[in-house]
XYZ file of N, CA and C in Angstrom:
387
model
N 49.361 44.074 33.194
C 48.614 43.160 32.345
C 47.015 43.746 32.427
N 46.480 43.686 31.233
C 45.062 43.881 30.988
C 44.219 43.234 31.824
N 43.071 43.615 32.264
C 42.091 42.792 32.982
C 41.389 41.921 32.146
N 41.118 40.672 32.576
C 40.462 39.738 31.695
C 38.953 39.911 31.568
N 38.402 38.921 30.764
C 36.925 39.010 30.527
C 36.419 37.694 31.055
N 35.265 37.770 31.770
C 34.544 36.612 32.294
C 33.269 36.498 31.720
N 32.724 35.141 31.699
C 31.681 34.710 31.204
C 30.729 34.134 32.252
N 29.539 34.677 32.394
C 28.609 34.107 33.314
C 27.866 32.932 32.661
N 28.000 31.762 33.219
C 27.050 30.722 32.726
C 25.614 30.696 33.101
N 24.819 30.418 32.408
C 23.270 30.508 32.798
C 22.873 29.428 33.708
N 23.546 28.373 33.693
C 23.125 27.069 34.690
C 23.595 27.425 36.073
N 22.584 26.874 36.725
C 23.183 26.590 38.250
C 23.805 25.403 38.341
N 24.772 25.292 39.362
C 25.570 24.220 39.560
C 25.247 23.768 40.819
N 25.797 22.520 41.177
C 25.792 21.696 42.417
C 27.304 21.283 42.635
N 27.694 21.373 43.774
C 29.023 20.690 44.218
C 28.726 19.529 45.083
N 29.045 18.232 44.650
C 28.656 16.950 45.237
C 30.052 16.520 46.007
N 29.883 15.713 47.008
C 30.905 15.149 47.721
C 30.433 13.619 47.724
N 31.398 12.690 47.385
C 31.140 11.293 47.453
C 32.232 10.587 48.077
N 32.080 9.368 48.427
C 33.089 8.434 48.849
C 34.113 8.301 47.959
N 35.351 8.292 48.085
C 36.408 8.270 47.150
C 36.348 6.931 46.219
N 35.717 5.904 46.569
C 35.730 4.728 45.896
C 34.473 4.614 45.051
N 33.857 5.668 45.173
C 32.488 5.733 44.085
C 32.979 5.814 42.665
N 32.160 5.135 41.902
C 32.280 5.158 40.377
C 31.619 6.526 40.018
N 32.355 7.175 38.913
C 31.738 8.266 38.377
C 30.550 8.138 37.672
N 29.504 8.598 37.985
C 28.083 8.383 37.304
C 28.241 8.557 35.865
N 27.593 7.880 35.105
C 27.429 8.221 33.666
C 26.717 9.530 33.166
N 25.765 9.894 34.201
C 24.925 11.079 33.992
C 26.049 12.338 33.942
N 27.096 12.158 34.841
C 28.155 13.099 35.034
C 29.000 13.216 33.708
N 29.474 12.109 33.372
C 30.413 11.955 32.087
C 29.713 12.315 30.881
N 28.270 12.276 30.884
C 27.478 12.688 29.682
C 27.108 14.268 29.744
N 27.523 14.823 30.818
C 27.153 16.217 30.918
C 27.959 17.186 30.224
N 27.597 18.270 29.604
C 28.328 19.112 28.640
C 29.477 19.700 29.452
N 29.236 19.971 30.729
C 30.349 20.577 31.605
C 30.275 19.936 33.006
N 31.657 19.536 33.400
C 31.630 18.745 34.748
C 33.142 18.861 35.213
N 33.310 18.999 36.494
C 34.661 18.934 37.043
C 34.755 17.869 38.021
N 35.851 17.138 37.992
C 36.227 16.076 39.052
C 37.326 16.362 39.887
N 37.302 16.000 41.137
C 38.489 16.046 41.936
C 38.508 15.048 42.940
N 39.568 14.368 43.054
C 39.536 13.086 43.885
C 41.002 13.118 44.728
N 40.764 12.738 46.192
C 41.655 12.607 47.095
C 41.663 11.148 47.727
N 42.281 10.994 48.756
C 42.143 9.784 49.453
C 40.870 9.805 50.312
N 40.336 10.952 50.504
C 39.220 11.097 51.409
C 38.021 11.262 50.672
N 38.001 11.861 49.472
C 36.581 12.084 48.966
C 36.666 12.266 47.451
N 35.556 12.151 46.573
C 35.644 12.361 45.202
C 34.557 13.623 45.186
N 35.029 14.766 44.612
C 34.173 15.921 44.571
C 33.820 16.031 42.935
N 32.515 16.437 42.725
C 32.073 16.598 41.331
C 31.104 17.825 41.325
N 31.573 18.632 40.211
C 30.648 19.892 40.017
C 30.102 19.562 38.560
N 28.683 19.711 38.840
C 27.981 19.735 37.484
C 26.643 20.618 37.691
N 26.265 20.763 36.453
C 24.967 21.549 36.464
C 23.876 20.889 37.200
N 22.986 21.766 37.788
C 22.118 21.112 38.762
C 21.115 20.078 38.151
N 20.970 20.265 36.762
C 20.049 19.264 36.025
C 20.633 17.800 36.041
N 21.893 17.636 36.458
C 22.478 16.343 36.449
C 22.500 15.744 37.680
N 21.587 14.509 37.848
C 21.558 13.824 39.039
C 22.506 13.132 39.610
N 22.969 13.244 40.744
C 24.129 12.636 41.390
C 23.729 12.224 42.811
N 23.791 10.828 42.971
C 23.651 10.389 44.567
C 24.815 10.545 45.387
N 24.873 11.649 45.946
C 26.259 11.951 46.818
C 25.935 12.066 48.299
N 26.917 11.924 49.016
C 26.943 11.755 50.390
C 26.472 13.302 50.897
N 26.960 14.346 50.314
C 26.723 15.764 50.699
C 26.610 16.583 49.397
N 25.953 17.635 49.402
C 25.916 18.517 48.235
C 25.783 19.738 48.647
N 26.223 20.839 47.842
C 25.945 22.312 47.952
C 25.216 22.738 46.670
N 24.352 23.504 46.699
C 23.466 23.851 45.499
C 23.498 25.366 45.134
N 23.090 25.771 44.079
C 22.890 27.101 43.810
C 24.094 27.816 43.629
N 24.951 27.339 42.778
C 26.232 28.039 42.379
C 26.218 28.484 41.051
N 26.717 29.664 40.751
C 26.869 30.133 39.422
C 28.434 30.210 38.829
N 28.529 29.677 37.741
C 30.003 29.748 37.212
C 30.444 31.055 36.215
N 31.527 31.612 36.731
C 32.052 32.711 35.884
C 33.310 32.181 35.187
N 33.319 31.823 33.929
C 34.369 31.352 33.436
C 35.410 32.505 32.858
N 36.611 32.323 33.285
C 37.615 33.380 32.781
C 38.025 32.862 31.271
N 37.630 33.819 30.386
C 37.786 33.407 29.102
C 39.284 33.387 28.797
N 39.590 32.236 28.134
C 41.144 32.212 27.697
C 41.211 31.862 26.221
N 42.220 31.265 25.803
C 43.163 30.315 26.745
C 44.177 31.032 27.458
N 44.286 30.765 28.775
C 45.252 31.365 29.563
C 46.519 30.397 29.796
N 47.733 31.029 29.623
C 48.995 30.413 29.736
C 49.267 29.919 31.096
N 49.896 28.736 31.188
C 50.109 28.160 32.604
C 51.123 29.004 33.207
N 51.890 29.770 32.521
C 52.829 30.532 33.125
C 52.351 31.871 33.797
N 51.189 32.202 33.536
C 50.591 33.464 33.875
C 50.379 33.457 35.454
N 50.745 34.592 36.222
C 50.949 34.420 37.499
C 49.831 35.590 38.216
N 49.078 35.174 39.250
C 48.156 35.962 40.137
C 46.892 36.230 39.623
N 46.382 35.645 38.550
C 44.992 35.995 38.089
C 44.158 35.366 39.230
N 44.199 34.291 39.605
C 43.296 33.636 40.600
C 43.189 34.493 41.756
N 44.531 34.900 42.130
C 44.647 35.728 43.444
C 44.072 37.057 43.271
N 44.270 37.834 42.088
C 43.495 39.013 41.939
C 41.827 39.061 42.036
N 41.517 37.983 41.267
C 40.055 37.846 41.147
C 39.474 37.547 42.719
N 40.273 36.673 43.305
C 39.897 36.184 44.761
C 39.811 37.424 45.742
N 40.791 38.281 45.471
C 40.927 39.539 46.298
C 39.669 40.325 46.135
N 39.367 40.666 44.827
C 38.101 41.424 44.508
C 36.903 40.931 45.077
N 36.727 39.593 45.033
C 35.576 39.048 45.559
C 35.526 38.877 47.107
N 36.572 38.591 47.712
C 36.592 38.724 49.069
C 36.610 39.896 49.804
N 36.902 41.129 49.019
C 36.570 42.383 49.587
C 34.935 42.694 49.658
N 34.244 41.982 49.097
C 32.790 42.134 48.945
C 32.124 41.037 49.549
N 32.867 40.315 50.271
C 32.318 39.236 50.972
C 31.511 38.073 50.228
N 32.150 37.751 48.957
C 31.760 36.788 47.962
C 32.610 35.509 48.190
N 32.036 34.389 48.573
C 32.845 33.199 48.694
C 33.008 32.591 47.241
N 34.041 31.791 47.043
C 34.338 31.256 45.738
C 34.736 29.934 45.921
N 34.457 29.163 44.836
C 34.910 27.776 44.616
C 35.441 27.740 43.406
N 36.803 27.435 43.173
C 37.551 27.484 41.971
C 37.855 26.118 41.452
N 37.693 25.932 40.189
C 38.078 24.873 39.423
C 38.789 25.159 38.034
N 39.568 24.371 37.768
C 40.588 24.823 36.530
C 40.515 23.660 35.458
N 40.952 24.218 34.361
C 41.054 23.361 33.304
C 42.555 23.784 32.513
N 43.002 22.980 31.769
C 44.382 23.441 31.129
C 44.294 24.961 30.579
N 43.221 25.407 30.037
C 43.235 26.617 29.315
C 42.587 27.731 30.099
N 41.866 27.310 31.035
C 41.173 28.584 31.968
C 40.876 28.241 33.447
N 40.110 28.973 34.069
C 39.597 28.858 35.472
C 38.160 29.150 35.364
N 37.443 28.533 36.268
C 36.022 28.672 36.606
C 35.985 29.199 37.989
N 35.256 30.370 38.240
C 34.929 30.836 39.753
C 33.599 30.732 39.868
N 33.146 29.756 40.895
C 31.812 29.522 41.132
C 31.450 30.448 42.394
N 30.285 31.024 42.242
C 29.781 31.956 43.468
C 28.330 31.662 43.671
N 27.922 31.809 44.904
C 26.602 31.535 45.044
C 25.499 32.472 44.298
N 24.445 31.785 43.783
C 23.529 32.482 42.900
C 23.100 33.795 43.646
N 22.976 33.826 44.792
C 22.457 35.087 45.569
C 23.532 36.093 45.751
N 24.727 35.826 45.426
C 25.939 36.601 45.371
C 26.302 37.154 44.159
N 25.691 36.532 42.981
C 26.124 36.860 41.818
C 26.248 38.296 41.278
N 25.252 39.162 41.689
C 25.185 40.554 41.438
C 26.181 41.266 42.160
N 26.502 40.972 43.450
C 27.531 41.535 43.955
C 28.910 41.201 43.529
N 29.069 40.052 43.040
C 30.349 39.731 42.467
C 30.425 40.362 40.981
N 29.508 40.321 40.129
C 29.736 41.093 38.952
C 29.954 42.751 39.112
N 29.178 43.190 39.929
C 29.480 44.612 40.251
C 30.873 45.022 40.733
N 31.285 44.153 41.748
C 32.748 44.294 41.974
C 33.785 44.165 41.166
N 33.574 43.195 40.329
C 34.379 42.791 39.291
C 34.522 43.871 38.140
N 33.340 44.306 37.722
C 33.320 45.359 36.709
C 33.996 46.761 37.283
N 33.721 46.745 38.566
C 34.344 48.223 39.218
C 35.929 47.924 39.217
N 36.378 46.972 39.381
C 37.666 46.645 39.429
C 38.442 46.565 37.904
N 37.514 46.726 36.923
C 38.028 46.829 35.610
C 37.895 45.654 34.769
N 37.255 44.626 35.218
C 37.150 43.230 34.416
C 35.820 43.485 33.632
N 35.692 42.846 32.441
C 34.569 42.742 31.478
C 33.809 41.427 31.899
N 32.565 41.546 32.315
C 31.708 40.477 32.567
C 30.717 40.343 31.475
N 30.628 39.352 30.854
C 29.525 38.983 29.728
C 28.526 37.973 30.049
N 27.336 38.003 29.538
C 26.472 36.959 29.744
C 25.457 37.265 31.032
N 25.287 38.311 31.457
C 24.499 38.755 32.430
C 24.030 40.107 32.134
N 22.683 40.530 32.441
C 22.099 41.677 32.099
C 22.606 42.848 33.249
């Protein structure tokens, strides 16, 4: 299978943790890009850093690498391959998915290491100099 293309988004992102019973803020729902995850224990929200969220905890300065799709849900091993490449260079990831694609978030201070490793592994990475 040929290697995929990733697009680095310009925005910095923040990952928020909230009480599971918290209502989703309208600022999140009005954001051009956001991700939600909910369990019995927490509500997680990923948004551009410009979106204000009153959260219990948060982790800032993430950059998003979008795996350009659409990807078919039957495709196997894409996340594992990318994760392996990034783990080999000690880049932690936070992954969120949509129906069509995956987003790999990496810390901003590790973005250059991630891009270099991905290119070396044969991936195309757009949106970064």
